[in-house]
Tab-separated table of C-alpha atoms and ligand atoms in Angstrom:
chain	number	residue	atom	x	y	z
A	18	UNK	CA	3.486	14.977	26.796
A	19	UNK	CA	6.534	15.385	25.033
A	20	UNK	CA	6.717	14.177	21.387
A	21	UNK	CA	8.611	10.841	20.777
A	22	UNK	CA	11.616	10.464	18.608
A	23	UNK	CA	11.034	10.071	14.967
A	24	UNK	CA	12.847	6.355	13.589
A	25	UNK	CA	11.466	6.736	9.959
A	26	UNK	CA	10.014	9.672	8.060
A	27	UNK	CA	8.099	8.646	4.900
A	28	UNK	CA	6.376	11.070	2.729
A	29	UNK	CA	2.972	9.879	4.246
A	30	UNK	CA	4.323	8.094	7.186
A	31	UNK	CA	6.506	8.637	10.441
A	32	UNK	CA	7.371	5.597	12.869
A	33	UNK	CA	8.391	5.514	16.397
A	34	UNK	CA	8.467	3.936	18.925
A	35	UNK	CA	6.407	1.131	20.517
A	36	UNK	CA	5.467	0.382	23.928
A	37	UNK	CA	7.737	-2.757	23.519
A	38	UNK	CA	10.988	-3.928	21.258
A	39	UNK	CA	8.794	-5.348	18.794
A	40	UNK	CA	6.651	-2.809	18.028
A	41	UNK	CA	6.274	0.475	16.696
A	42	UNK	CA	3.522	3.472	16.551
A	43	UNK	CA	2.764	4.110	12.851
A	44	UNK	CA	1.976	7.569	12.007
A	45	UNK	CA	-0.339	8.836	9.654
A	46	UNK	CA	0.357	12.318	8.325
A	47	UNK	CA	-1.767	15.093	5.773
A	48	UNK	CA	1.150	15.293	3.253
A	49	UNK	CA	0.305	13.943	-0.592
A	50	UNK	CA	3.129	13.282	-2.400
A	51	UNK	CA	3.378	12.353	-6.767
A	52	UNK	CA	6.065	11.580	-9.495
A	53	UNK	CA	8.578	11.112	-6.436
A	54	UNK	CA	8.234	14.585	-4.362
A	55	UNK	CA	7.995	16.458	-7.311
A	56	UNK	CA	4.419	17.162	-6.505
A	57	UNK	CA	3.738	18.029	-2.957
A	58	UNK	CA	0.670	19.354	-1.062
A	59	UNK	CA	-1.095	18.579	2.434
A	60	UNK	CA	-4.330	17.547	2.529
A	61	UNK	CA	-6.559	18.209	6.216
A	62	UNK	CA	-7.463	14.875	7.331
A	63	UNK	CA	-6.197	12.783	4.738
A	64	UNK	CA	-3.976	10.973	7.302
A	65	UNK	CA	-7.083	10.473	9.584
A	66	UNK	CA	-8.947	8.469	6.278
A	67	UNK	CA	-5.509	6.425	5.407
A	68	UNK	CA	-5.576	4.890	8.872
A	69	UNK	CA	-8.816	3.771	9.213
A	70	UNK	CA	-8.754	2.515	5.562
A	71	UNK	CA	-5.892	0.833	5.958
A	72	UNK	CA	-7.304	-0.442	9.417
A	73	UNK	CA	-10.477	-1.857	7.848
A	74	UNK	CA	-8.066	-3.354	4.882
A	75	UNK	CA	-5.635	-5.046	7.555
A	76	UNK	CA	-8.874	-6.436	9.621
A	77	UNK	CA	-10.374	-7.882	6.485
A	78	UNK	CA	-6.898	-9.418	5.669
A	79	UNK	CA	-6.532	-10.973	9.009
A	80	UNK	CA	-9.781	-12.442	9.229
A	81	UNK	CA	-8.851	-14.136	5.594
A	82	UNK	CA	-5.484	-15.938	7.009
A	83	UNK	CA	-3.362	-13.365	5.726
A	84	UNK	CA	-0.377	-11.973	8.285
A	85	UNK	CA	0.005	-8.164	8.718
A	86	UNK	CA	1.891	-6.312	10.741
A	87	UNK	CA	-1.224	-4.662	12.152
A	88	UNK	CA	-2.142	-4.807	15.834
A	89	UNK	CA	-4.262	-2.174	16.525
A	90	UNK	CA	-5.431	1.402	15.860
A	91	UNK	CA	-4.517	3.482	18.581
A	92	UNK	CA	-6.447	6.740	18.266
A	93	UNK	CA	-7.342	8.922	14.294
A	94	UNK	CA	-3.942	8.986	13.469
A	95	UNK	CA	-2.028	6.398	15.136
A	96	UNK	CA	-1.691	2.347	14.634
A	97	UNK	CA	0.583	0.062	17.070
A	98	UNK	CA	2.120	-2.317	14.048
A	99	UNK	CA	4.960	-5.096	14.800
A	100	UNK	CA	8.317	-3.773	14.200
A	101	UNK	CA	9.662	-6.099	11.467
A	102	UNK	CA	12.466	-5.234	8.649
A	103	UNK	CA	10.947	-4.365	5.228
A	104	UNK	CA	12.372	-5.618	2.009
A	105	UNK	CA	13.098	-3.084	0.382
A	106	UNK	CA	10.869	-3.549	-2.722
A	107	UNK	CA	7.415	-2.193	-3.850
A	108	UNK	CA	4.921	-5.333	-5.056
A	109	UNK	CA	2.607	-3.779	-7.349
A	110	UNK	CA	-0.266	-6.311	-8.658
A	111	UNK	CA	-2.484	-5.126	-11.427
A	112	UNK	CA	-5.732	-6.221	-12.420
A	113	UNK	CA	-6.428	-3.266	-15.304
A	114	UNK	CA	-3.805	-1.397	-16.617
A	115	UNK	CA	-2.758	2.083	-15.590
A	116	UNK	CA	-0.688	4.561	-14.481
A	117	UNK	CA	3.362	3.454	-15.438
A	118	UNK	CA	2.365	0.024	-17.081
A	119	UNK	CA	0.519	2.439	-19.855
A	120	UNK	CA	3.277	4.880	-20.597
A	121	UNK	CA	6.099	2.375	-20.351
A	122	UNK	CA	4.757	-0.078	-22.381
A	123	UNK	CA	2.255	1.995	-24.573
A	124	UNK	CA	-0.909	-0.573	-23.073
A	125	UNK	CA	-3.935	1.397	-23.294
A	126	UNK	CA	-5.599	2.655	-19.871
A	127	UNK	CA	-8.368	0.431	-18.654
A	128	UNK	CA	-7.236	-2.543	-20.615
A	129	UNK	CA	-8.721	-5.338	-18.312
A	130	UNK	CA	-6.054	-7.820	-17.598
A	131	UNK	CA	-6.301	-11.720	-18.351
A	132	UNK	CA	-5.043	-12.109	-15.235
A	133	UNK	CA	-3.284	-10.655	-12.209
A	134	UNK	CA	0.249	-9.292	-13.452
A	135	UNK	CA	2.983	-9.035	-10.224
A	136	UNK	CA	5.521	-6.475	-10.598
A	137	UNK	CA	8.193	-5.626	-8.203
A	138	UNK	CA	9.633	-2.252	-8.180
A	139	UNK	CA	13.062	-1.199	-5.863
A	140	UNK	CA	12.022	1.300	-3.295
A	141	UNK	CA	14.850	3.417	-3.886
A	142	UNK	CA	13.801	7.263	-4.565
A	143	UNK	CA	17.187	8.618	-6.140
A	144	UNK	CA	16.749	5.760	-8.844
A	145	UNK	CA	12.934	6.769	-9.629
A	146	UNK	CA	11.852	3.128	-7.678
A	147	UNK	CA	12.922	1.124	-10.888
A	148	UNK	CA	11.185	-1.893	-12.104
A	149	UNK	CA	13.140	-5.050	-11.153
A	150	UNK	CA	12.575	-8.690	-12.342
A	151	UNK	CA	12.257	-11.626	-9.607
A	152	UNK	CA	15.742	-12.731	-10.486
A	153	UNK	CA	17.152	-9.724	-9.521
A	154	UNK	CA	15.685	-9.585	-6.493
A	155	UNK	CA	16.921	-13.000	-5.525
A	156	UNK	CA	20.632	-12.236	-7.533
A	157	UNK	CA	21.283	-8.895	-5.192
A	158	UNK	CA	19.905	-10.311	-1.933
A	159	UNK	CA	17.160	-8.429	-1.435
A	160	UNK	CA	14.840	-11.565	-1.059
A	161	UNK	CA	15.049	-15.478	-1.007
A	162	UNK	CA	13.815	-17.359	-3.704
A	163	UNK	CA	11.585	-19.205	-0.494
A	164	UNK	CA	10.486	-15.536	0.095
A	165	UNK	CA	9.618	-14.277	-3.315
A	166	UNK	CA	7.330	-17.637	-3.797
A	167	UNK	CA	5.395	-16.787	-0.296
A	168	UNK	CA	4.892	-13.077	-1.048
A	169	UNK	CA	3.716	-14.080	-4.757
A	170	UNK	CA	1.784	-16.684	-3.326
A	171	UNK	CA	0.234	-13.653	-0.386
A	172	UNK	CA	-0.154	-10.758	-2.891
A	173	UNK	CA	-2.392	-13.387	-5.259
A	174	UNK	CA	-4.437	-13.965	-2.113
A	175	UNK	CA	-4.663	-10.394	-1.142
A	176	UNK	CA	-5.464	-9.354	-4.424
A	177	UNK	CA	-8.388	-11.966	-4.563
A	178	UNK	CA	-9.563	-10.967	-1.536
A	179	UNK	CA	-9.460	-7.285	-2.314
A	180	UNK	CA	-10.901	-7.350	-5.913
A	181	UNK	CA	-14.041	-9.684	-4.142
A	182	UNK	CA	-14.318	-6.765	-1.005
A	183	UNK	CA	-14.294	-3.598	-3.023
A	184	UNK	CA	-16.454	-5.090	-5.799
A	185	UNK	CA	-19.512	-5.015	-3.280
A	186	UNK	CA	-19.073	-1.620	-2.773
A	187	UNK	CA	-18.991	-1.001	-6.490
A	188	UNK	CA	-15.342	-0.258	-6.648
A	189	UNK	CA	-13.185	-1.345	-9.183
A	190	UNK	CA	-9.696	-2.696	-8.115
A	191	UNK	CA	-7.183	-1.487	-10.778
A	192	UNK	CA	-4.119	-1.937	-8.994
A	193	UNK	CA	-2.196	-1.548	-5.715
A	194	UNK	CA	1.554	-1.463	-4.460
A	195	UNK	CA	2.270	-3.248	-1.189
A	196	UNK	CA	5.001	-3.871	0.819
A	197	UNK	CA	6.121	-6.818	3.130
A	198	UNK	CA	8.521	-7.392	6.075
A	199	UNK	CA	10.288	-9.916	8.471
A	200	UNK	CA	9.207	-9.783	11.762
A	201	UNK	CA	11.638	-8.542	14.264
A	202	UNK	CA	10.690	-11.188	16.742
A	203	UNK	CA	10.822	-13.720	14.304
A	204	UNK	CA	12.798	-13.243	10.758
A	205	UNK	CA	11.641	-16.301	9.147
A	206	UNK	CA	8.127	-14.669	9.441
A	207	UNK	CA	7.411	-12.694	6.712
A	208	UNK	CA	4.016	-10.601	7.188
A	209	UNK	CA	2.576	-7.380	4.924
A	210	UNK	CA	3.303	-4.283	6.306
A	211	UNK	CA	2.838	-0.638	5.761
A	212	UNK	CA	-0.592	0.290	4.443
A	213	UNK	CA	-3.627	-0.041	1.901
A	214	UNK	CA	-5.184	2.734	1.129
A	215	UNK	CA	-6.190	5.311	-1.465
A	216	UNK	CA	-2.611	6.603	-1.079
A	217	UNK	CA	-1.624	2.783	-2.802
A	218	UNK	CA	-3.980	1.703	-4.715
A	219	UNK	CA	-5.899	2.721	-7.904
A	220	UNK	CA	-10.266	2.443	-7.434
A	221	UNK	CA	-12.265	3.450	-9.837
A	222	UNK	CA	-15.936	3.333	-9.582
A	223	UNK	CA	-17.764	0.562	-11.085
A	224	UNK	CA	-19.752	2.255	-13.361
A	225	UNK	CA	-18.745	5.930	-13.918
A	226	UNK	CA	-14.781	4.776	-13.819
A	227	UNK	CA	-14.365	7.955	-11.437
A	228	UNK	CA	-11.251	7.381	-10.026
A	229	UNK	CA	-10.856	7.318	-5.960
A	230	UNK	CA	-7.445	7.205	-5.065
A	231	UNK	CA	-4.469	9.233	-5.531
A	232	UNK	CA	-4.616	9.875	-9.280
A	233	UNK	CA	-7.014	12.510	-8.105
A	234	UNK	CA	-4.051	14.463	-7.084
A	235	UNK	CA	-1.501	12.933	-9.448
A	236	UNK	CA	-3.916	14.158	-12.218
A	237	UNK	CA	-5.162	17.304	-10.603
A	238	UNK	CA	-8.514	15.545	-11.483
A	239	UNK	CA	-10.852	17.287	-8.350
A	240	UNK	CA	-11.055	16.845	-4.436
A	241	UNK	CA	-8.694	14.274	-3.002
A	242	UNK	CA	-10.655	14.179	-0.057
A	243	UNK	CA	-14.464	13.564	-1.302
A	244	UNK	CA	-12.807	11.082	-2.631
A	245	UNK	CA	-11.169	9.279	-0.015
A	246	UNK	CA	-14.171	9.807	1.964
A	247	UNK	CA	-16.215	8.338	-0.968
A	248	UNK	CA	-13.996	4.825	-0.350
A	249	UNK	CA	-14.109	5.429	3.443
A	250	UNK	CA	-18.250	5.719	3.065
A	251	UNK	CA	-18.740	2.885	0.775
A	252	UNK	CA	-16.465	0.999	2.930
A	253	UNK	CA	-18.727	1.509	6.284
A	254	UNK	CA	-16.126	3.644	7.711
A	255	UNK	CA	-17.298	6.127	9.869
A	256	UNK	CA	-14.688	9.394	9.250
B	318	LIG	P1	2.268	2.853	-11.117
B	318	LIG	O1	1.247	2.642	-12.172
B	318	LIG	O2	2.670	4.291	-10.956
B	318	LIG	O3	3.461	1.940	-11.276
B	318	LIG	O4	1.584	2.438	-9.730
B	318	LIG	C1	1.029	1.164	-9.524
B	318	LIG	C2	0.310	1.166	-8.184
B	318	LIG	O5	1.220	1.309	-7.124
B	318	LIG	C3	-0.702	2.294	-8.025
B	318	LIG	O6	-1.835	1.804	-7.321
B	318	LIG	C4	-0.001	3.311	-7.181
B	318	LIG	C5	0.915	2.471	-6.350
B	318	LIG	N1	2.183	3.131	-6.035
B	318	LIG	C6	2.470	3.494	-4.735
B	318	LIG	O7	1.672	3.273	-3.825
B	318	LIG	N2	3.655	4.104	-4.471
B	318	LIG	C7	4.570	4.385	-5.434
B	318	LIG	O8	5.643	4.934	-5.134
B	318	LIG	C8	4.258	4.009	-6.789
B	318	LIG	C9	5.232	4.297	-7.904
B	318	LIG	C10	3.060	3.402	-7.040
């Protein structure tokens, strides 16, 4: 069969085509990426764990209300998602800081938050993805003001939702960085898109504070794989 044409190329993602106009075949590949490209390595099967994470996320997320772009897994590395036209900005919510908030603030890792802190970052790799405020999103276009409130309003909900899911599998919830879109079919419709999965979020175990996300390979901290397979296990996953 021959291969279809590539639309996007991410560093963890390709898209193409979908069996219809409003969808598209998301594509999960092996390749880790940290500290924008600078660090680079493929990891066998990672892209296989991502997509059923990120399945099991999106199915939980559904069942909760929440709108995704998810339709449907379509084999280990494949998910049919609805095409829709992502704002171009990465929504990080944080529940214990780490990672950037620590060295650009000086907060001390593992400082447990009063409450969820929203961030929103501009994808935008030859700028380093730099931290925006709400005003500028609304000020250069990228977003409504009608738009910002729902996604606020939708990250609070996923967060809750998340934070409640992984704590029953003794997992920690330290952050994660989402992304949302308007539907093709429907641009008023504004749904999450892309993934959840190690790859985006920080998870530390409960106890130990072993991390199980990408840190492992930001950090150079052990076996990226045991553990995404760790999160995929606990999870009820079968990889
Ligand atoms: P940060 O601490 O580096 O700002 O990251 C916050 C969260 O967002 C963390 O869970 C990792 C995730 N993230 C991505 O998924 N992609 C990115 O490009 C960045 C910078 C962070």
């Amino acid at each position: 069969m021959p291969t279809k044409k590539v639309l996007y190329e991410g560093k963890a993602k390709q898209l193409v085509k979908g069996p219809n106009k409003d969808t598209l075949i998301q594509i999960f590949k092996d390749d880790a990426t940290a500290y924008n490209k600078k660090k680079h390595k493929i990891f066998k099967s990672k892209g296989v764990l991502n997509n059923k994470i990120s399945e099991h996320i999106m199915l939980l997320l559904t069942s909760k209300k929440i709108p995704t772009h998810f339709v449907k897994r379509i084999n280990d590395r494949e998910q049919l998602i609805k095409k829709c036209e992502i704002i171009p900005i990465e929504f990080v919510v944080r529940n214990v800081a780490s990672g950037s908030i620590c060295s650009r603030l000086g907060i001390k890792d593992g400082l447990k938050l009063k409450r969820p802190l929203l961030e929103y970052y501009l994808k935008e790799d030859s700028l380093d993805d730099p931290i925006v405020s709400r005003d500028h999103l609304e000020l250069f276009g990228w977003a409504t003001k009608k738009e910002i409130e729902k996604i606020d309003q939708m990250s609070l909900k996923i967060n809750h939702c998340l934070i409640n899911h992984f704590k029953k599998k003794g997992i920690t919830l330290v952050d994660f960085k989402i992304e949302f879109g308007r539907l093709s079919s429907n641009k008023k419709k504004i749904v999450l898109a892309d993934e959840i999965s190690p790859d985006s979020c920080r998870l530390w175990d409960n106890k130990s504070k072993t991390k199980l996300d990408k840190d492992v390979f930001r950090k150079g901290l052990g076996n990226l794989i045991d553990a995404y397979e760790e999160v995929a296990s606990r999870l009820g996953i079968v990889h």
